[in-house]
XYZ file of C-alpha atoms in Angstrom:
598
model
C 61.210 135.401 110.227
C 59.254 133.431 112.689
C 59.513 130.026 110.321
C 63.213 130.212 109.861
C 65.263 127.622 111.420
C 69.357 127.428 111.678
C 70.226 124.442 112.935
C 74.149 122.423 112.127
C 74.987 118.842 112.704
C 77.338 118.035 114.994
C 79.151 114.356 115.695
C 82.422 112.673 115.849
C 83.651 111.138 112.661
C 81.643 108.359 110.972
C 78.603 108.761 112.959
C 76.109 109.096 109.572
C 75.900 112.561 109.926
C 76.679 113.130 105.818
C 73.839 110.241 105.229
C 71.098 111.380 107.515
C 72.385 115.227 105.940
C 71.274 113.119 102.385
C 68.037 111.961 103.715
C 66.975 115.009 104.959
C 67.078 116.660 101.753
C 65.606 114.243 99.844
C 62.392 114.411 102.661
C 62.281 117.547 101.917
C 62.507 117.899 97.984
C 65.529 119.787 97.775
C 67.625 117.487 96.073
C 65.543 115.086 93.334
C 66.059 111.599 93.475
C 67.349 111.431 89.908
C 69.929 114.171 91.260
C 70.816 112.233 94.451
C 74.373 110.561 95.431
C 75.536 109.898 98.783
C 77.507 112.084 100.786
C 75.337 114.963 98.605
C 76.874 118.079 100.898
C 80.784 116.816 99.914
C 81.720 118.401 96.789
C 84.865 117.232 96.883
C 86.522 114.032 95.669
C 88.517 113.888 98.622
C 85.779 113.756 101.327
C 84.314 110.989 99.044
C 86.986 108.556 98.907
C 88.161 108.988 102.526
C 84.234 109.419 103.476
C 85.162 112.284 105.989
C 83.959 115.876 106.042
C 86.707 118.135 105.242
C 84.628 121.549 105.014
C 81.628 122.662 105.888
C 78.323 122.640 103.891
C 75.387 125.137 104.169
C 72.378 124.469 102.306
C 68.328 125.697 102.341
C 65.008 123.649 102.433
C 62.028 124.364 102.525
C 59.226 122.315 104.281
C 55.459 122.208 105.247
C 54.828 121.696 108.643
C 50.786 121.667 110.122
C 49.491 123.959 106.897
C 52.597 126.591 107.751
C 55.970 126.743 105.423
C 59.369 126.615 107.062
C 62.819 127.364 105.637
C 65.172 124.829 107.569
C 68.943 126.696 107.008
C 71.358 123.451 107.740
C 74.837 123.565 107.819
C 76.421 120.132 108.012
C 79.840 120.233 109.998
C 82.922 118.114 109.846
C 83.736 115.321 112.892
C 87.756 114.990 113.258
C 89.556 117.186 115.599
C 91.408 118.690 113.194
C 88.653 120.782 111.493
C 86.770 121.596 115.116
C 87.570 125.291 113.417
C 84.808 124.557 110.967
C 82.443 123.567 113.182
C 83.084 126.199 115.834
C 82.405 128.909 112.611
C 79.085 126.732 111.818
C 77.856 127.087 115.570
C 78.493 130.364 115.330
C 75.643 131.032 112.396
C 72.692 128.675 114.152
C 70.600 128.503 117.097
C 70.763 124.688 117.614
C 72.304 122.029 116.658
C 71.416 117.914 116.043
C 73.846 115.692 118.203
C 74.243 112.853 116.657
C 75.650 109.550 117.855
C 75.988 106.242 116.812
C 73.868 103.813 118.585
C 76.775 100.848 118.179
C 79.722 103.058 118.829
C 78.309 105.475 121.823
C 79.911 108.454 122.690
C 83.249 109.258 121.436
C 85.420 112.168 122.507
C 85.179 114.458 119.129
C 80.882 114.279 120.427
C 81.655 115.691 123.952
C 84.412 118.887 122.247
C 81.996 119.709 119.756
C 78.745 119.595 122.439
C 80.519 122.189 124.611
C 81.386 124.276 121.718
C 77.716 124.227 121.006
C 76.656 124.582 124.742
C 79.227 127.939 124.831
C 76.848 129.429 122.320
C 73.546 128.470 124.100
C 72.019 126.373 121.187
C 69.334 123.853 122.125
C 70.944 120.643 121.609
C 68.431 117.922 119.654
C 70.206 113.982 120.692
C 69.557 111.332 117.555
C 70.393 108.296 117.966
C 71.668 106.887 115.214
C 72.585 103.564 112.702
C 69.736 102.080 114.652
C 69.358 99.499 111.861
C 72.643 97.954 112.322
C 72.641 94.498 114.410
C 74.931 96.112 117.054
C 73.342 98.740 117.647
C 72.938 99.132 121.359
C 70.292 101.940 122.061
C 69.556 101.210 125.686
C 73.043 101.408 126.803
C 74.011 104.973 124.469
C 70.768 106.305 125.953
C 71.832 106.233 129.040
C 75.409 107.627 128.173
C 73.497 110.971 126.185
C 71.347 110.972 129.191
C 74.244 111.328 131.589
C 75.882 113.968 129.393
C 73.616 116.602 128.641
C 70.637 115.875 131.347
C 67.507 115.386 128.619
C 65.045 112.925 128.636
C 64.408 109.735 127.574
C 61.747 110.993 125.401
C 63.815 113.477 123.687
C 65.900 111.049 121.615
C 65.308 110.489 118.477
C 65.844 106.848 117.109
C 66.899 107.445 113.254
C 68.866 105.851 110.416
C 70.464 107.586 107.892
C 70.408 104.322 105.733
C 66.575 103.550 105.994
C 65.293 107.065 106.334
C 63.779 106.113 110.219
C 63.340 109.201 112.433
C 63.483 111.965 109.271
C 60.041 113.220 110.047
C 60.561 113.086 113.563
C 63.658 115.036 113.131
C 61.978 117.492 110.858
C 59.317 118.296 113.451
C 61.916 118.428 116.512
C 64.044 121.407 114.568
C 60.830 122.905 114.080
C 58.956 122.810 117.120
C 62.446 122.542 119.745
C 64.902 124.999 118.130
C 64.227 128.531 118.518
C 63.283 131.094 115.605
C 65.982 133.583 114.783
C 66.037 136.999 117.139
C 66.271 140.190 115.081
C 64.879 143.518 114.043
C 64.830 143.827 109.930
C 64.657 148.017 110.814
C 68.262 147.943 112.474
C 70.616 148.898 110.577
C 72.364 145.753 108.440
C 74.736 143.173 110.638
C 75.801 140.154 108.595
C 78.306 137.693 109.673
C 80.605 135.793 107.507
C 80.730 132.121 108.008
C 82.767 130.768 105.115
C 84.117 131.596 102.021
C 84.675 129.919 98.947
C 86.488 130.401 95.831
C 85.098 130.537 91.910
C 87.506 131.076 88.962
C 84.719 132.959 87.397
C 82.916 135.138 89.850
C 85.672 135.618 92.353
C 85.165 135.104 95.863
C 81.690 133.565 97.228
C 81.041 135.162 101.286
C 78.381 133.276 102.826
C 77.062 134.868 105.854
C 74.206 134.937 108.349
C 71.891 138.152 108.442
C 71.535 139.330 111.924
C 70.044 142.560 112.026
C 68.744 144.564 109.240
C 68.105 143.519 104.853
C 70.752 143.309 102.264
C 69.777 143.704 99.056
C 71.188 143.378 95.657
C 73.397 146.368 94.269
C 73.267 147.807 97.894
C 77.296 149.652 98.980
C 78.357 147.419 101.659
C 81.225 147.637 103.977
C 83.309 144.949 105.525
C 83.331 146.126 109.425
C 87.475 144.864 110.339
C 88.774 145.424 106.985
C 87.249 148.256 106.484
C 86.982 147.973 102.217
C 83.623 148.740 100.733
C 82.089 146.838 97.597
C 78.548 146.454 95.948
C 76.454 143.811 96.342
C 76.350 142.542 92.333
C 74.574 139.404 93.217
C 72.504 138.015 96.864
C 71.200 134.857 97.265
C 70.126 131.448 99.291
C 72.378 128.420 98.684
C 70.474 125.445 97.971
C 72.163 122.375 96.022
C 73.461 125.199 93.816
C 73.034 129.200 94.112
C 69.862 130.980 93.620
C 69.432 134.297 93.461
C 67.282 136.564 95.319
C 66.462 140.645 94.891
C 66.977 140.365 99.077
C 67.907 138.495 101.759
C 66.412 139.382 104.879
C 66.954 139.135 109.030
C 67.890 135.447 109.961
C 67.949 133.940 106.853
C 71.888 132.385 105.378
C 72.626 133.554 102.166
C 75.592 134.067 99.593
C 77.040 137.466 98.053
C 79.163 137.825 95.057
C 81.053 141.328 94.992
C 83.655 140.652 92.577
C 86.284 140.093 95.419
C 89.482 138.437 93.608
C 91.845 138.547 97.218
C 91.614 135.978 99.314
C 92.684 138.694 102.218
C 89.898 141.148 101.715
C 87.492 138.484 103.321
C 87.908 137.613 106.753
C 86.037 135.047 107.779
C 83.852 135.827 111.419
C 84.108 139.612 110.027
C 80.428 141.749 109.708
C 79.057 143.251 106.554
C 76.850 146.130 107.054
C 75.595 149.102 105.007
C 78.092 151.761 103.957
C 75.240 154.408 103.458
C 74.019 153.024 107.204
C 76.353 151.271 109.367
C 76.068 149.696 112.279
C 77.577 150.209 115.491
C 79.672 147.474 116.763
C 80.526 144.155 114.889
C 79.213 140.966 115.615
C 81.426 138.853 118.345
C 82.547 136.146 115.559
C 84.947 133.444 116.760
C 88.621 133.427 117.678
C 91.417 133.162 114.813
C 92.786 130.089 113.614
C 95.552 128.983 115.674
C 97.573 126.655 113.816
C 99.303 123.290 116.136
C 101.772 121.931 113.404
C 104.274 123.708 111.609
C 106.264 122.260 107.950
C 107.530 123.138 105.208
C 106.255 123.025 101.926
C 108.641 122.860 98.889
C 108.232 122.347 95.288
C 109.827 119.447 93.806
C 111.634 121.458 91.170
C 112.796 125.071 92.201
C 111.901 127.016 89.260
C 107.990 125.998 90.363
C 107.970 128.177 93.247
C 106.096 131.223 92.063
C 103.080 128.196 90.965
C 103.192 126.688 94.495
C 103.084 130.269 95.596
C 99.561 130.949 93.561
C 98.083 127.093 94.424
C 98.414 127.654 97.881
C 96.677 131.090 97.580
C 93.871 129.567 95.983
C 93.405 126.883 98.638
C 93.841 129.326 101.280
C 90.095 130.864 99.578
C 88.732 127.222 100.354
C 90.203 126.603 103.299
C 91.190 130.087 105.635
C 93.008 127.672 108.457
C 95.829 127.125 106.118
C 98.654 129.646 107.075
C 102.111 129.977 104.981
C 104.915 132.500 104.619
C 108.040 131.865 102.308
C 111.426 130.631 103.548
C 114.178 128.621 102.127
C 116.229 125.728 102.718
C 119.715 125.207 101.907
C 118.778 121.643 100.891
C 115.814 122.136 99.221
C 115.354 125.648 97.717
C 112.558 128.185 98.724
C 109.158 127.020 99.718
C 106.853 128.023 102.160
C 106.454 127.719 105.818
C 103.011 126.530 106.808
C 100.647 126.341 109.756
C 97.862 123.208 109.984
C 95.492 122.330 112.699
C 96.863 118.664 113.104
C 98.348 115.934 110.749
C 95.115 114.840 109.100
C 94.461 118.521 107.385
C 98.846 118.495 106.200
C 97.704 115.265 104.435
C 94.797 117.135 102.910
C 96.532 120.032 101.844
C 99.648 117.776 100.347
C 96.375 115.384 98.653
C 94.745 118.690 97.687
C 98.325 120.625 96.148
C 98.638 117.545 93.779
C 95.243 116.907 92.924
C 93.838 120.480 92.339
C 97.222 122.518 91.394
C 99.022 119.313 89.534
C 101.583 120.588 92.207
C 104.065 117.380 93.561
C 105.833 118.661 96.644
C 107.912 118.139 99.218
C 106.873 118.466 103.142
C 109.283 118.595 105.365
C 109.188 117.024 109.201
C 106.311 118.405 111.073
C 107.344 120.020 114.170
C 105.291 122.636 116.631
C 106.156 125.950 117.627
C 108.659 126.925 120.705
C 109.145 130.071 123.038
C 112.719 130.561 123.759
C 114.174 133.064 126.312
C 117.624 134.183 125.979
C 120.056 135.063 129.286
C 120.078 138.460 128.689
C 116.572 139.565 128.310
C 114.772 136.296 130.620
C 111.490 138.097 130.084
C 111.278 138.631 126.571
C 110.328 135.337 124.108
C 110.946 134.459 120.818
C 108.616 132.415 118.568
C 110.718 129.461 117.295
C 107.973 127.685 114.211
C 111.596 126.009 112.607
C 114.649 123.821 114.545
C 117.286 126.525 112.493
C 115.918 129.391 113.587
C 116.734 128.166 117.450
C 119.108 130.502 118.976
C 122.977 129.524 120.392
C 122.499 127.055 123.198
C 125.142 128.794 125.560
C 122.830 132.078 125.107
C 119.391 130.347 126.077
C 118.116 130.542 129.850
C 115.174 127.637 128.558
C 112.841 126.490 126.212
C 108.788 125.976 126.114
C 107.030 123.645 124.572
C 103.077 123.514 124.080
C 101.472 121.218 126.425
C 97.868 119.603 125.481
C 94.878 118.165 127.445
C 93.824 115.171 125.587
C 90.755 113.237 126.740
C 90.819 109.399 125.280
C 87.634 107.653 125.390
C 88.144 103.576 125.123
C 86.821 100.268 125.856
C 88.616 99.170 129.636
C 90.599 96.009 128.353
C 93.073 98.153 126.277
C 93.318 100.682 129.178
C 96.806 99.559 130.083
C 98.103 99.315 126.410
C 96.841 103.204 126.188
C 98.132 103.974 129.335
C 101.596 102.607 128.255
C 101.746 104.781 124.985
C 101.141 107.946 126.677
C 103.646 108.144 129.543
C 106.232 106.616 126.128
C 105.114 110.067 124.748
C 105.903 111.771 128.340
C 102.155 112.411 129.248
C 101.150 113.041 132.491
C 98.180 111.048 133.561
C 95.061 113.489 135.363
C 92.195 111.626 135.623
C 90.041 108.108 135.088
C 86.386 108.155 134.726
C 84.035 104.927 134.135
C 81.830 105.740 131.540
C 79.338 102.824 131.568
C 80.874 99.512 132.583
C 83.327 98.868 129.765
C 83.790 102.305 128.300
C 87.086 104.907 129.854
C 87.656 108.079 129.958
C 91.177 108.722 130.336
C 92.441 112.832 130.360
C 96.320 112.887 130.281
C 98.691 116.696 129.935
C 100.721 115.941 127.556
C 103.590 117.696 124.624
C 101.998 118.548 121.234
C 105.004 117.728 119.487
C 104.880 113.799 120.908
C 101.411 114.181 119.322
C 102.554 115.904 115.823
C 103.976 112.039 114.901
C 102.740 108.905 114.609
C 100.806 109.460 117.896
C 97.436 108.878 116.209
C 97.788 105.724 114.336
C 99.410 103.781 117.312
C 96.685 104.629 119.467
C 94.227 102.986 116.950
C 96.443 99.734 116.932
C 97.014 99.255 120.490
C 92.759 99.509 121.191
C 92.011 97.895 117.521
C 90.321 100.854 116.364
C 88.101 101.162 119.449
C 89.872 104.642 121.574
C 88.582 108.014 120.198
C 90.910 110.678 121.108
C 90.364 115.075 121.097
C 92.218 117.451 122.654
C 93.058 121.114 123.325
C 95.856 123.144 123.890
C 96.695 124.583 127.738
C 99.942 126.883 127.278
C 103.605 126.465 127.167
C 105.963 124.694 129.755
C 109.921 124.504 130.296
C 111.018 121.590 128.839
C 114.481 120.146 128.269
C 115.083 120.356 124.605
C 117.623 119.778 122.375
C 118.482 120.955 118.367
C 119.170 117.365 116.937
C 120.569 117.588 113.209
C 121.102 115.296 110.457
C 124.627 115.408 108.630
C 124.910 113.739 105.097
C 128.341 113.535 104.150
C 129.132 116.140 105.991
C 126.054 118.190 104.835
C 123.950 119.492 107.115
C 120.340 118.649 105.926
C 118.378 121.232 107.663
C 114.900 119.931 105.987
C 115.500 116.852 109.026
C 116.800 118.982 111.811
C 114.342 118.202 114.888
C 113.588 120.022 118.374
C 113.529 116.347 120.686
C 113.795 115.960 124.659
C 116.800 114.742 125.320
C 116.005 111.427 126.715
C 114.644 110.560 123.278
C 117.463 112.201 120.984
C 119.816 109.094 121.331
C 117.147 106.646 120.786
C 115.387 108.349 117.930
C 119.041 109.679 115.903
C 119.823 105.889 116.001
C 116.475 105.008 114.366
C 116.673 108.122 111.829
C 119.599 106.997 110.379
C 118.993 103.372 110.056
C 116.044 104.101 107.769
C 118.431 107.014 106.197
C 120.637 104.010 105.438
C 117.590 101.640 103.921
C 116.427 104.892 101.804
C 118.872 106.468 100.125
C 120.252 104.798 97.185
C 123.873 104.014 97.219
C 126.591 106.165 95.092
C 130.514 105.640 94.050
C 131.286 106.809 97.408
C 131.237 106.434 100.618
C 128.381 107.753 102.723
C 128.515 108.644 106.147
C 124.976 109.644 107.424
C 125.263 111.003 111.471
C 123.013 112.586 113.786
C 124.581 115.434 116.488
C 123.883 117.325 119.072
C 125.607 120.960 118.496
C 129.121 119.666 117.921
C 128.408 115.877 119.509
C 127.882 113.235 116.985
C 125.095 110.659 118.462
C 124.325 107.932 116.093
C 125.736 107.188 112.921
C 125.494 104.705 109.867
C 127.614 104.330 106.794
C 126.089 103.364 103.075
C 129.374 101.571 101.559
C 130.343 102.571 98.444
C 129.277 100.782 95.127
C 132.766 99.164 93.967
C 133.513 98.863 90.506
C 135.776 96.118 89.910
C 138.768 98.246 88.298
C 141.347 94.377 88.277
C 138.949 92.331 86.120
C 140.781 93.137 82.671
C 144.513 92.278 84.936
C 144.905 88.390 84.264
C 147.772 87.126 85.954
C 150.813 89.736 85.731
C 152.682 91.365 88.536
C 150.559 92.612 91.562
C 151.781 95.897 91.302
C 149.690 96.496 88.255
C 146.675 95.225 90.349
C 148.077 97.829 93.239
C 148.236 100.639 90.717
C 145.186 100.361 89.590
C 143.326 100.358 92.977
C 145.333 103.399 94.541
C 143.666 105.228 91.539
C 140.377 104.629 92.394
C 140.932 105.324 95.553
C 142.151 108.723 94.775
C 138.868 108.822 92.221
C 136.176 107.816 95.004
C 138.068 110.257 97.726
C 137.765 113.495 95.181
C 134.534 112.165 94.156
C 133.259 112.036 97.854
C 134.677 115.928 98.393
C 132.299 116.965 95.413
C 129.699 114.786 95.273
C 126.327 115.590 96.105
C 124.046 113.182 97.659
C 120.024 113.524 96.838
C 117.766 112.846 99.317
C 114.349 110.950 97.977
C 110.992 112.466 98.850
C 110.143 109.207 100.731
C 113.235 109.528 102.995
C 111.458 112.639 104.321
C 107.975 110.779 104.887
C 109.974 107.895 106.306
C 110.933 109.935 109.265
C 107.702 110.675 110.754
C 106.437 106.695 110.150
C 109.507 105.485 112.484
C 107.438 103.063 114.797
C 105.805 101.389 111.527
């Protein structure tokens, strides 16, 4: 036990940390050369194309270190905010961790959430500095930034390049000689902690898990500690580049188990496995559940696919336990599913993922976040409100909370005024300013998570050219002054659209909803009013004119009254065509909406 080493990787998005991940395995044999393709740890197409980590990796190698052998147990983590869940699992299972930053970018803001997360579970904390071999790479000045935020030395940096291979041995011998061996006792009875979970159409569900206390071996009865089912072990393991499996696994060491689990709900992920012959006490503290920020609805595109979407989303769930969904149905669109992300990036995902994996086209609805509301005649009492139509009457309500965020923007000071600017538009409150180095901001503003839920992202990228990093974490509800805005279609109420907005921005933003309701929506035989209300108040509104035959081209010359006739009957047409008709909405029309500023 004394030569096993769990370390993860953590850094903010497109810092290297999939490359180095590469040449670390390639230094140490695990993966042959012939074998080898960048980004090895992303299975996924996905996380190739977009070059992002979407779930995390674990993965064993083995290496020989002053005559001794080591197993090195790395688990290489995602870097955008919206998958901190994965990495806050993968801390979770290690005893240190390699920060790694890039020596032309510096220290961005996903760096500093994901350091405390480590810090919280005291794991020694190994700085690399790297992309060293790029021509803007500034090492002197980053230095000095890691320096300042986790107090090491100068010394303990490691230059390295993920491209080149430079600072792999050093690396290698810091994880070794710096992070701690695992703490244990292989007599105690058997404490495992899931970590992940993955799915396999022919083996059922894969746990992986960390051995604490104690040896689980193969065909062992094992118990799952908070859900209380019991299994046998049919297969144990280690997880290199694929599995391989062992008689045991034993105190410290990461491993797999197959059981023959088909549910995803049977495995919990942060849940213990221990003996059911000889259990242990208490569980393992794991890490807090999933709390999702955005709420939408998911529908299939035709209704009669529901009970498919229903099994797809299932599946991903076993890949991916963040995702959270319960049905409900739509007067406009049919039934579907409610469903719970951690931000915008992983709804993309998912909606990427549906089609991709599932063949599954769908529909998402406007992403919104989730309200307390407390009523007049029970003021202490809330209700959860994840959907605009489940709001209660507005003559009943005493007031509305929304969930306010901290958010901590890191960016270069020349585009400090252009950031400032877009926050207090999205009704932030600024908190603090700290210098950095010279050139580099900190900027912490309290802000609404719904002003966030939008387009908030994107424009912060184009008003610093790429250059502002932005994290941030939630900090409890406030009143707010909130109104139901809906969408009327001739007439129709399309509930899919409805919106919870502050009422300063309800005027502006109906206005701007229906103009690109009007450029979207193809025109019919009749008349289309499109309007946007408050309760009973209309607020903006735009009309898509008719598409006119011309019913007096066959009259040539003849009485007018022949012209007349003909015209008061297609009047009467378009008027009983406008009381029946039904007007479909296209799937971009509902994407539209949440690119407004575009």
């Amino acid at each position: 036990m004394k030569n096993i080493r769990n370390f993860c990787i953590i850094a903010h998005i497109d810092h290297g940390k999939s490359t180095l991940a590469d040449r670390l395995l390639q230094t140490t044999g695990t993966i042959s050369d012939r074998d080898m393709q960048s980004q090895a740890l992303d299975s996924m197409d996905l996380e190739r194309e977009r070059g992002i980590t979407i779930k995390s990796h674990a993965i064993q190698m083995n290496y020989k270190y002053k005559g001794e052998d080591y197993i090195l147990n790395l688990i290489d983590t995602p870097g955008h905010v919206d998958f901190s869940y994965e990495v806050s699992r993968s801390i979770a299972a290690c005893e240190g961790a390699l920060l790694i930053v890039d020596a032309s970018q510096g220290i961005q803001a996903q760096t500093i959430s994901n350091l405390y997360l480590a810090l919280e579970h005291d794991l020694e904390i190994i700085p690399i500095l790297n992309k060293m071999d790029l021509p803007g790479a500034n090492p002197e000045e980053v230095s000095d930034q890691i320096i300042e935020l986790i107090g090491c030395k100068m010394e303990d940096i490691i230059p390295a390049s993920g491209k080149t291979g430079l600072g792999v041995m050093e690396i290698l011998s810091a994880v070794i000689e710096r992070i701690q061996a695992p703490s244990g006792k292989e007599d105690a009875p058997l404490q495992a902690m899931i970590f992940d979970s993955v799915f396999n159409p022919f083996r059922g569900i894969i746990a992986y898990y960390r051995v604490k206390d104690g040896i689980l071996r193969k065909g062992d009865k094992i118990k799952f500690f908070n859900t209380g089912r019991t299994y046998t072990a049919d297969e144990v393991g280690i997880l290199k580049m694929d599995l391989v499996p062992k008689n045991e696994v034993r105190t410290g060491d990461v491993g797999y188990i197959i059981s023959g689990i088909k549910q995803a709900n049977e495995v919990k992920v942060g849940d213990t496995i221990t003996l059911l012959a000889n259990p242990c006490d208490t569980p393992i503290k794991g890490f807090e559940d999933v709390k999702p920020m955005v709420f939408a609805g998911i529908y299939p595109v035709e209704t009669d696919e529901y009970e498919e979407l229903r099994y797809s989303m299932e599946k991903l769930q076993l890949n991916d336990s963040s995702l959270v969904f319960e049905p409900e149905s739509s007067a406009a669109l049919g039934f579907g599913f409610r469903c719970g992300f951690l931000g915008m990036l992983h709804m993309e995902i998912i909606q990427e993922r549906l089609e991709r994996e599932f063949n599954m086209t769908v529909i998402t609805t406007v992403p919104n976040v989730s309200y307390y509301t407390y009523l007049r005649r029970e003021p202490e009492k809330a209700i959860i409100v994840n959907n605009p139509s489940e709001l209660p009457d507005p003559s009943g309500m005493e007031r509305i909370e929304e969930p306010y965020i901290k958010a901590q923007i890191i960016t270069k000071s020349e585009y400090i005024g252009s950031v400032i600017n877009l926050c207090i538009e999205k009704r932030g409150e600024m908190k603090n300013q700290v210098y950095l180095t010279q050139d580099r901001v900190e900027i912490t503003f309290e802000m609404p998570l719904a002003e966030i839920v939008f387009d908030f992202y994107d424009r912060l990228k184009s008003v610093s050219r790429g250059y502002a990093s932005f994290d941030y974490h939630p900090i409890g509800y406030r009143p707010s002054d909130l109104v139901r805005m809906d969408l009327m279609l001739n007439g129709e109420q399309l509930d899919a659209l409805s919106a919870l907005v502050h009422r300063s921005n309800a005027y502006d933003l109906g206005k701007k909803i229906c103009l690109k309701l009007k450029e979207l929506i193809p025109r019919q035989q009749f008349e289309i009013p499109i309007q946007a209300a408050i309760g009973a108040k209309i607020i903006a509104r735009e009309t898509i004119k008719a598409l006119r035959k011309d019913v007096t081209a066959k009259c040539y010359g003849g009485d007018i009254s022949r012209k007349r006739k003909l015209l008061e009957k297609q009047k009467e047409g378009k008027k009983r065509m406008r009381q029946v008709g039904r007007v479909e909405v296209p799937q971009e029309a509902f994407m539209a909406v949440l690119k407004l500023n575009d």
